[in-house]
């Protein structure tokens, strides 16, 4: 089972990106997917969450510019980033708790995708 984030790249300030998070494997359900980012020398920051019911939540630092979407039940979630700023430069990760029928819960964090914003 893997969570894979993709879609990062080098973008000019003011540009946009769409990051993707996909979960591979089967036999589990996911109740929510989180997007995190970690800039060099800084702590990891939770930036957005979407639940299987469609509820979303955003860090104050990204409200209005970041949009999380997708279908948690289909294990595919996106993070749309608009009006990119150099401060958005970071590795972006997606994370989720995987719930199995036997009661096992596995906390999973995928490999990050690097977003670099040039001024």
MMTF fields as JSON, N, C-alpha, C and O atoms, coordinates in Angstrom:
{
  "mmtfVersion": "1.0.0",
  "mmtfProducer": "UNKNOWN",
  "numBonds": 475,
  "numAtoms": 476,
  "numGroups": 119,
  "numChains": 1,
  "numModels": 1,
  "chainsPerModel": [1],
  "groupsPerChain": [119],
  "chainIdList": ["A"],
  "bondAtomList": [4, 2, 8, 6, 12, 10, 16, 14, 20, 18, 24, 22, 28, 26, 32, 30, 36, 34, 40, 38, 44, 42, 48, 46, 52, 50, 56, 54, 60, 58, 64, 62, 68, 66, 72, 70, 76, 74, 80, 78, 84, 82, 88, 86, 92, 90, 96, 94, 100, 98, 104, 102, 108, 106, 112, 110, 116, 114, 120, 118, 124, 122, 128, 126, 132, 130, 136, 134, 140, 138, 144, 142, 148, 146, 152, 150, 156, 154, 160, 158, 164, 162, 168, 166, 172, 170, 176, 174, 180, 178, 184, 182, 188, 186, 192, 190, 196, 194, 200, 198, 204, 202, 208, 206, 212, 210, 216, 214, 220, 218, 224, 222, 228, 226, 232, 230, 236, 234, 240, 238, 244, 242, 248, 246, 252, 250, 256, 254, 260, 258, 264, 262, 268, 266, 272, 270, 276, 274, 280, 278, 284, 282, 288, 286, 292, 290, 296, 294, 300, 298, 304, 302, 308, 306, 312, 310, 316, 314, 320, 318, 324, 322, 328, 326, 332, 330, 336, 334, 340, 338, 344, 342, 348, 346, 352, 350, 356, 354, 360, 358, 364, 362, 368, 366, 372, 370, 376, 374, 380, 378, 384, 382, 388, 386, 392, 390, 396, 394, 400, 398, 404, 402, 408, 406, 412, 410, 416, 414, 420, 418, 424, 422, 428, 426, 432, 430, 436, 434, 440, 438, 444, 442, 448, 446, 452, 450, 456, 454, 460, 458, 464, 462, 468, 466, 472, 470],
  "bondOrderList": [1, 1, 1, 1, 1, 1, 1, 1, 1, 1, 1, 1, 1, 1, 1, 1, 1, 1, 1, 1, 1, 1, 1, 1, 1, 1, 1, 1, 1, 1, 1, 1, 1, 1, 1, 1, 1, 1, 1, 1, 1, 1, 1, 1, 1, 1, 1, 1, 1, 1, 1, 1, 1, 1, 1, 1, 1, 1, 1, 1, 1, 1, 1, 1, 1, 1, 1, 1, 1, 1, 1, 1, 1, 1, 1, 1, 1, 1, 1, 1, 1, 1, 1, 1, 1, 1, 1, 1, 1, 1, 1, 1, 1, 1, 1, 1, 1, 1, 1, 1, 1, 1, 1, 1, 1, 1, 1, 1, 1, 1, 1, 1, 1, 1, 1, 1, 1, 1],
  "groupList": [{"groupName": "UNK", "atomNameList": ["N", "CA", "C", "O"], "elementList": ["N", "C", "C", "O"], "formalChargeList": [0, 0, 0, 0], "bondAtomList": [1, 0, 2, 1, 3, 2], "bondOrderList": [1, 1, 2], "singleLetterCode": "X", "chemCompType": "L-PEPTIDE LINKING"}],
  "groupTypeList": [0, 0, 0, 0, 0, 0, 0, 0, 0, 0, 0, 0, 0, 0, 0, 0, 0, 0, 0, 0, 0, 0, 0, 0, 0, 0, 0, 0, 0, 0, 0, 0, 0, 0, 0, 0, 0, 0, 0, 0, 0, 0, 0, 0, 0, 0, 0, 0, 0, 0, 0, 0, 0, 0, 0, 0, 0, 0, 0, 0, 0, 0, 0, 0, 0, 0, 0, 0, 0, 0, 0, 0, 0, 0, 0, 0, 0, 0, 0, 0, 0, 0, 0, 0, 0, 0, 0, 0, 0, 0, 0, 0, 0, 0, 0, 0, 0, 0, 0, 0, 0, 0, 0, 0, 0, 0, 0, 0, 0, 0, 0, 0, 0, 0, 0, 0, 0, 0, 0],
  "groupIdList": [1, 2, 3, 4, 5, 6, 7, 8, 9, 10, 11, 12, 13, 14, 15, 16, 17, 18, 19, 20, 21, 22, 23, 24, 25, 26, 27, 28, 29, 30, 31, 32, 33, 34, 35, 36, 37, 38, 39, 40, 41, 42, 43, 44, 45, 46, 47, 48, 49, 50, 51, 52, 53, 54, 55, 56, 57, 58, 59, 60, 61, 62, 63, 64, 65, 66, 67, 68, 69, 70, 71, 72, 73, 74, 75, 76, 77, 78, 79, 80, 81, 82, 83, 84, 85, 86, 87, 88, 89, 90, 91, 92, 93, 94, 95, 96, 97, 98, 99, 100, 101, 102, 103, 104, 105, 106, 107, 108, 109, 110, 111, 112, 113, 114, 115, 116, 117, 118, 119],
  "secStructList": [7, 3, 3, 3, 3, 3, 7, 7, 3, 3, 3, 3, 6, 6, 7, 7, 3, 3, 3, 3, 3, 3, 3, 3, 7, 1, 1, 3, 3, 3, 3, 3, 3, 3, 3, 3, 3, 3, 7, 6, 6, 1, 7, 7, 3, 3, 3, 3, 3, 3, 3, 6, 6, 7, 7, 3, 3, 3, 7, 6, 6, 6, 6, 6, 6, 3, 3, 3, 3, 3, 3, 4, 4, 4, 6, 3, 3, 3, 3, 3, 3, 7, 1, 7, 7, 4, 4, 4, 7, 3, 3, 3, 3, 3, 3, 3, 3, 3, 3, 3, 6, 6, 1, 7, 3, 3, 3, 3, 3, 7, 5, 7, 3, 3, 3, 3, 3, 3, 7],
  "xCoordList": [0.858, 0.0, 0.887, 1.844, 0.56, 1.357, 0.459, -0.629, 0.943, 0.371, 1.413, 2.574, 1.008, 1.962, 1.498, 0.422, 2.327, 2.063, 2.843, 3.976, 2.227, 2.89, 2.374, 1.407, 3.038, 2.578, 3.4, 3.12, 4.406, 5.238, 6.118, 6.197, 6.78, 7.668, 8.118, 7.881, 8.774, 9.258, 8.236, 7.888, 7.766, 6.723, 7.102, 7.728, 6.724, 6.945, 5.898, 4.78, 6.252, 5.308, 4.069, 4.162, 2.913, 1.654, 1.046, -0.12, 1.825, 1.35, 0.511, 0.208, 0.141, -0.714, -0.156, 0.593, -0.539, -0.183, -1.332, -2.128, -1.413, -2.32, -1.507, -0.876, -1.535, -0.851, -1.86, -3.037, -1.389, -2.244, -1.743, -0.543, -2.692, -2.361, -3.178, -4.407, -2.522, -3.221, -2.776, -1.591, -3.748, -3.463, -3.589, -4.601, -2.579, -2.628, -2.934, -2.769, -3.379, -3.701, -5.197, -5.968, -5.607, -7.034, -7.264, -6.328, -8.543, -8.9, -8.967, -9.051, -8.932, -8.978, -9.936, -10.336, -10.282, -11.009, -10.277, -9.564, -10.472, -9.829, -10.921, -11.852, -10.824, -11.846, -11.487, -12.366, -10.199, -9.77, -8.367, -7.581, -8.069, -6.726, -6.215, -6.928, -4.983, -4.345, -3.233, -2.55, -3.068, -1.893, -1.023, -1.511, 0.242, 1.228, 2.272, 2.378, 3.027, 4.205, 5.312, 5.065, 6.518, 7.679, 8.692, 9.238, 8.927, 9.925, 11.287, 11.359, 12.354, 13.697, 13.891, 13.647, 14.331, 14.607, 13.386, 13.5, 12.206, 10.977, 10.275, 10.56, 9.352, 8.584, 7.498, 7.057, 7.09, 6.01, 4.721, 4.415, 3.973, 2.75, 1.57, 1.646, 0.487, -0.74, -1.419, -1.725, -1.658, -2.227, -3.676, -4.423, -4.096, -5.471, -5.892, -5.076, -7.194, -7.777, -9.103, -9.865, -9.369, -10.7, -11.155, -10.377, -12.423, -12.96, -13.755, -14.053, -14.091, -14.881, -16.261, -16.914, -16.696, -17.977, -17.881, -18.888, -16.681, -16.504, -16.172, -16.039, -16.038, -15.658, -14.205, -13.354, -13.943, -12.579, -12.149, -12.974, -10.862, -10.325, -8.957, -8.211, -8.634, -7.384, -6.652, -7.26, -5.341, -4.542, -4.795, -5.021, -4.754, -4.992, -4.025, -4.374, -2.824, -1.783, -2.079, -1.463, -3.024, -3.286, -4.733, -5.082, -5.563, -6.98, -7.129, -6.483, -7.989, -8.234, -7.346, -7.661, -6.257, -5.347, -5.257, -4.995, -5.473, -5.383, -6.792, -7.654, -7.012, -8.289, -8.0, -7.286, -8.57, -8.416, -9.683, -10.791, -9.521, -10.676, -10.374, -9.296, -11.35, -11.169, -12.142, -13.037, -11.957, -12.855, -12.057, -11.316, -12.227, -11.512, -11.855, -10.987, -13.118, -13.553, -12.893, -12.783, -12.45, -11.751, -10.246, -9.497, -9.814, -8.389, -7.6, -6.411, -8.248, -7.562, -7.975, -9.159, -7.015, -7.268, -6.293, -5.16, -6.75, -5.921, -5.754, -6.578, -4.683, -4.477, -4.18, -3.13, -5.122, -4.955, -4.354, -4.871, -3.268, -2.586, -2.56, -2.022, -3.141, -3.172, -2.338, -1.999, -2.016, -1.274, -0.064, 0.14, 0.724, 1.883, 2.84, 3.061, 3.4, 4.368, 5.675, 5.667, 6.787, 8.052, 7.979, 8.644, 7.171, 7.03, 6.331, 6.359, 5.703, 5.063, 6.071, 5.724, 7.305, 8.334, 8.504, 8.811, 8.3, 8.341, 8.147, 7.772, 8.411, 7.984, 6.579, 6.304, 5.701, 4.301, 4.038, 4.418, 3.378, 3.106, 1.615, 0.919, 1.136, -0.22, -0.156, 0.729, -1.119, -1.156, -2.576, -3.523, -2.725, -4.052, -3.94, -2.894, -5.039, -5.159, -5.962, -7.06, -5.4, -6.062, -6.719, -6.064, -8.027, -8.792, -9.11, -9.705, -8.699, -8.963, -10.104, -10.418, -10.721, -11.892, -11.576, -12.46, -10.351, -10.012, -9.713, -9.301, -9.922, -9.701, -8.325, -8.057, -7.473, -6.142, -6.235, -6.976, -5.463, -5.371, -3.9, -3.035, -3.645, -2.274, -2.176, -2.889, -1.296, -1.047, 0.004, 1.106, -0.351, 0.527, 0.828, -0.052, 2.07, 2.498, 3.288, 4.24, 2.905, 3.591, 4.872, 5.165, 5.623, 6.802, 6.327, 5.271, 7.099, 6.689, 6.935, 7.654, 6.32, 6.573, 7.025, 6.396, 8.107, 8.728, 8.103, 7.975, 7.722, 7.217, 8.222, 8.544, 8.705, 9.652, 9.061, 8.722, 8.946, 8.346, 9.421, 10.04, 9.634, 10.656, 10.009, 8.862, 10.771, 10.224, 10.495, 10.11],
  "yCoordList": [-1.187, 0.0, 1.228, 1.322, 2.162, 3.384, 4.594, 4.504, 5.725, 7.016, 7.722, 7.833, 8.186, 8.818, 10.224, 10.423, 11.186, 12.577, 12.896, 12.448, 13.672, 14.049, 15.406, 15.941, 15.945, 17.194, 18.408, 19.498, 18.253, 19.394, 19.81, 19.127, 20.941, 21.43, 22.836, 23.373, 23.423, 24.807, 25.728, 25.553, 26.706, 27.607, 29.036, 29.281, 29.97, 31.371, 31.854, 31.34, 32.821, 33.422, 33.896, 34.481, 33.626, 33.97, 32.834, 32.892, 31.806, 30.665, 29.714, 29.972, 28.606, 27.613, 26.212, 25.953, 25.33, 23.923, 23.081, 23.531, 21.866, 20.89, 19.677, 19.005, 19.416, 18.247, 17.115, 17.346, 15.901, 14.731, 13.804, 13.695, 13.141, 12.138, 10.905, 10.971, 9.793, 8.563, 7.458, 7.307, 6.691, 5.548, 4.275, 4.052, 3.45, 2.165, 1.076, 1.27, -0.063, -1.156, -1.29, -0.548, -2.22, -2.472, -3.037, -3.321, -3.191, -3.795, -2.824, -3.238, -1.539, -0.546, 0.576, 0.689, 1.38, 2.604, 3.767, 3.61, 4.922, 6.141, 7.116, 7.342, 7.692, 8.643, 10.086, 10.94, 10.355, 11.723, 11.688, 10.786, 12.667, 12.818, 14.21, 15.205, 14.254, 15.523, 15.839, 14.948, 17.13, 17.612, 18.395, 19.252, 18.091, 18.775, 19.401, 19.058, 20.312, 20.804, 21.061, 21.352, 20.944, 21.212, 21.982, 21.484, 23.195, 24.035, 23.776, 23.33, 24.041, 23.81, 24.545, 25.748, 23.81, 24.398, 24.674, 25.244, 24.27, 24.529, 23.221, 22.176, 23.298, 22.122, 21.832, 22.71, 20.573, 20.193, 20.884, 20.977, 21.364, 22.12, 21.425, 21.065, 21.242, 20.727, 21.881, 22.905, 21.723, 22.827, 22.601, 23.568, 21.352, 21.116, 19.689, 18.767, 19.53, 18.215, 18.099, 19.062, 16.914, 16.619, 15.289, 14.338, 15.223, 13.992, 13.23, 13.757, 11.996, 11.197, 11.808, 11.552, 12.61, 13.299, 14.608, 15.291, 14.969, 16.181, 17.429, 18.515, 17.279, 18.453, 18.808, 17.934, 20.097, 20.552, 21.51, 22.168, 21.57, 22.484, 22.946, 22.176, 24.21, 24.78, 25.524, 26.09, 25.512, 26.366, 27.819, 28.131, 28.694, 30.106, 30.645, 31.526, 30.111, 30.624, 30.357, 30.961, 29.448, 29.099, 29.325, 29.115, 29.743, 29.947, 30.945, 31.993, 30.593, 31.46, 31.157, 31.565, 30.462, 30.135, 28.636, 28.215, 27.835, 26.386, 25.802, 26.243, 24.814, 24.103, 22.609, 22.124, 21.898, 20.448, 19.839, 20.264, 18.852, 18.248, 16.789, 16.284, 16.126, 14.728, 13.849, 14.336, 12.565, 11.615, 10.713, 9.834, 10.954, 10.154, 8.678, 7.814, 8.396, 7.001, 6.298, 5.072, 7.079, 6.501, 6.658, 6.406, 7.081, 7.137, 8.089, 7.874, 9.13, 10.118, 11.51, 11.847, 12.303, 13.646, 14.605, 14.243, 15.838, 16.853, 18.067, 18.334, 18.785, 20.073, 21.089, 21.049, 21.997, 23.056, 24.271, 24.739, 24.758, 25.895, 27.036, 26.895, 28.155, 29.332, 30.447, 30.422, 31.421, 32.602, 32.199, 32.687, 31.312, 30.79, 31.903, 32.855, 31.752, 32.692, 31.962, 30.746, 32.668, 32.006, 31.289, 30.273, 31.819, 31.17, 29.821, 29.054, 29.519, 28.214, 27.129, 25.951, 27.529, 26.55, 25.56, 25.938, 24.285, 23.238, 21.885, 21.793, 20.858, 19.522, 19.309, 19.563, 18.841, 18.632, 17.129, 16.346, 16.758, 15.355, 15.158, 16.061, 13.971, 13.631, 12.497, 11.643, 12.515, 11.519, 11.078, 11.825, 9.859, 9.338, 8.197, 7.559, 7.944, 6.739, 5.715, 5.999, 4.527, 3.45, 2.522, 2.015, 2.304, 1.472, 0.136, 0.094, -0.955, -2.294, -2.934, -2.531, -3.937, -4.576, -5.27, -5.432, -5.674, -6.355, -5.383, -5.787, -4.109, -3.103, -2.458, -1.514, -2.958, -2.37, -0.984, -0.765, -0.061, 1.287, 1.557, 1.398, 1.959, 2.243, 3.705, 4.169, 4.422, 5.816, 5.843, 5.319, 6.455, 6.433, 7.845, 8.704, 8.062, 9.338, 9.018, 8.238, 9.606, 9.322, 10.11, 11.006, 9.77, 10.567, 11.913, 12.015, 12.916, 14.257, 14.577, 13.872, 15.655, 16.215, 17.66, 18.417, 18.03, 19.322, 20.415, 20.286, 21.487, 22.685, 23.802, 24.134, 24.368, 25.476, 26.67, 26.586, 27.782, 28.985, 30.043, 30.453, 30.476, 31.498, 32.882, 33.053, 33.85, 35.223, 35.989, 37.153],
  "zCoordList": [0.0, 0.0, 0.0, 0.769, -0.866, -0.962, -1.156, -1.724, -0.669, -1.022, -1.869, -1.475, -3.003, -3.907, -4.252, -4.816, -3.903, -4.283, -5.544, -5.719, -6.417, -7.66, -8.128, -7.587, -9.136, -9.732, -9.394, -9.892, -8.56, -8.218, -9.372, -10.392, -9.199, -10.238, -9.943, -8.861, -10.925, -10.818, -11.48, -12.647, -10.72, -11.209, -10.851, -9.819, -11.699, -11.379, -10.394, -10.362, -9.608, -8.675, -9.435, -10.514, -8.839, -9.485, -10.271, -10.66, -10.503, -11.269, -10.441, -9.276, -11.069, -10.427, -10.641, -11.583, -9.749, -9.859, -9.345, -8.521, -9.835, -9.254, -8.816, -9.632, -7.53, -6.984, -6.853, -6.579, -7.051, -6.951, -5.856, -5.605, -5.215, -4.197, -4.509, -4.557, -4.719, -5.045, -4.105, -3.81, -3.641, -2.781, -3.59, -4.255, -3.537, -4.229, -3.22, -2.016, -3.711, -2.817, -2.637, -3.245, -1.815, -1.613, -0.218, 0.529, 0.105, 1.379, 2.529, 3.685, 2.234, 3.29, 2.888, 1.729, 3.848, 3.549, 4.194, 5.184, 3.611, 4.104, 4.491, 3.718, 5.664, 6.094, 5.773, 5.664, 5.624, 5.32, 4.742, 5.033, 3.933, 3.382, 3.741, 3.612, 4.189, 4.562, 3.577, 3.071, 3.318, 2.604, 3.586, 4.322, 3.584, 4.398, 3.479, 2.301, 4.04, 3.336, 4.348, 5.519, 3.864, 4.708, 3.89, 2.905, 4.317, 3.667, 4.293, 5.438, 3.579, 4.132, 5.452, 5.552, 6.448, 7.744, 8.597, 9.682, 8.113, 8.867, 9.209, 8.626, 10.166, 10.549, 9.512, 8.77, 9.493, 8.603, 9.023, 10.212, 8.046, 8.29, 7.605, 6.43, 8.35, 7.753, 7.024, 7.634, 5.718, 4.96, 4.556, 4.406, 4.376, 3.936, 4.246, 4.264, 4.491, 4.768, 4.042, 3.955, 3.523, 2.979, 3.553, 3.626, 3.96, 4.51, 3.458, 2.386, 3.773, 2.839, 2.627, 1.616, 3.58, 3.434, 2.695, 2.503, 2.277, 1.498, 2.297, 1.734, 3.597, 4.403, 4.124, 3.961, 4.074, 3.854, 4.959, 5.591, 5.17, 6.161, 5.675, 5.071, 5.945, 5.449, 6.547, 7.455, 6.445, 7.314, 6.923, 5.754, 7.915, 7.64, 6.585, 5.798, 6.581, 5.677, 4.202, 3.324, 3.929, 2.526, 2.104, 0.943, 3.027, 2.696, 1.558, 1.532, 0.629, -0.515, -1.702, -2.82, -1.496, -2.602, -2.867, -3.994, -1.832, -1.964, -1.956, -1.195, -2.805, -2.821, -2.872, -3.75, -1.915, -1.884, -2.466, -2.136, -3.323, -3.974, -4.26, -3.949, -4.857, -5.218, -4.462, -3.771, -4.599, -3.971, -3.044, -3.483, -1.765, -0.777, -0.942, -0.811, -1.228, -1.356, -2.53, -2.545, -3.522, -4.674, -4.549, -5.493, -3.356, -3.045, -3.942, -4.18, -4.433, -5.26, -4.82, -4.83, -4.443, -3.94, -4.597, -4.911, -4.8, -5.443, -4.541, -3.667, -4.772, -4.117, -5.207, -5.848, -5.403, -6.393, -5.683, -4.669, -6.236, -5.619, -6.63, -7.728, -6.253, -7.122, -6.519, -5.336, -7.348, -6.897, -6.072, -4.961, -6.626, -5.891, -5.506, -6.254, -4.314, -3.772, -3.504, -3.313, -3.485, -3.131, -1.777, -1.577, -0.848, 0.47, 0.388, 1.351, -0.747, -0.916, -1.298, -1.373, -1.536, -1.882, -0.741, 0.389, -1.056, -0.033, -0.703, -1.871, 0.059, -0.347, 0.192, 1.365, -0.673, -0.309, -0.205, -1.075, 0.884, 1.178, 1.403, 1.867, 1.071, 1.477, 2.478, 2.431, 3.383, 4.432, 4.689, 4.442, 5.188, 5.491, 6.474, 6.594, 7.181, 8.005, 7.214, 6.735, 7.088, 6.363, 7.378, 8.288, 7.209, 8.137, 7.463, 6.386, 8.12, 7.601, 8.374, 9.494, 7.759, 8.364, 9.679, 10.52, 9.865, 11.116, 12.248, 13.336, 11.981, 13.002, 12.968, 13.711, 12.123, 11.991, 11.353, 10.394, 11.914, 11.341, 11.047, 11.909, 9.843, 9.43, 9.039, 8.149, 9.702, 9.335, 8.238, 8.401, 7.127, 5.965, 5.503, 5.454, 5.169, 4.599, 3.345, 3.387, 2.25, 1.008, 0.855, 1.646, -0.158, -0.51, -1.034, -1.66, -0.777, -1.141, -2.595, -3.303, -3.017, -4.34, -4.137, -3.398, -4.793, -4.534, -5.389, -6.607, -4.721, -5.397, -5.164, -4.023, -6.236, -6.151, -6.893, -8.073, -6.171, -6.753, -6.895, -5.913, -8.111, -8.362, -8.371, -8.784, -7.908, -7.834, -9.119, -9.237]
}
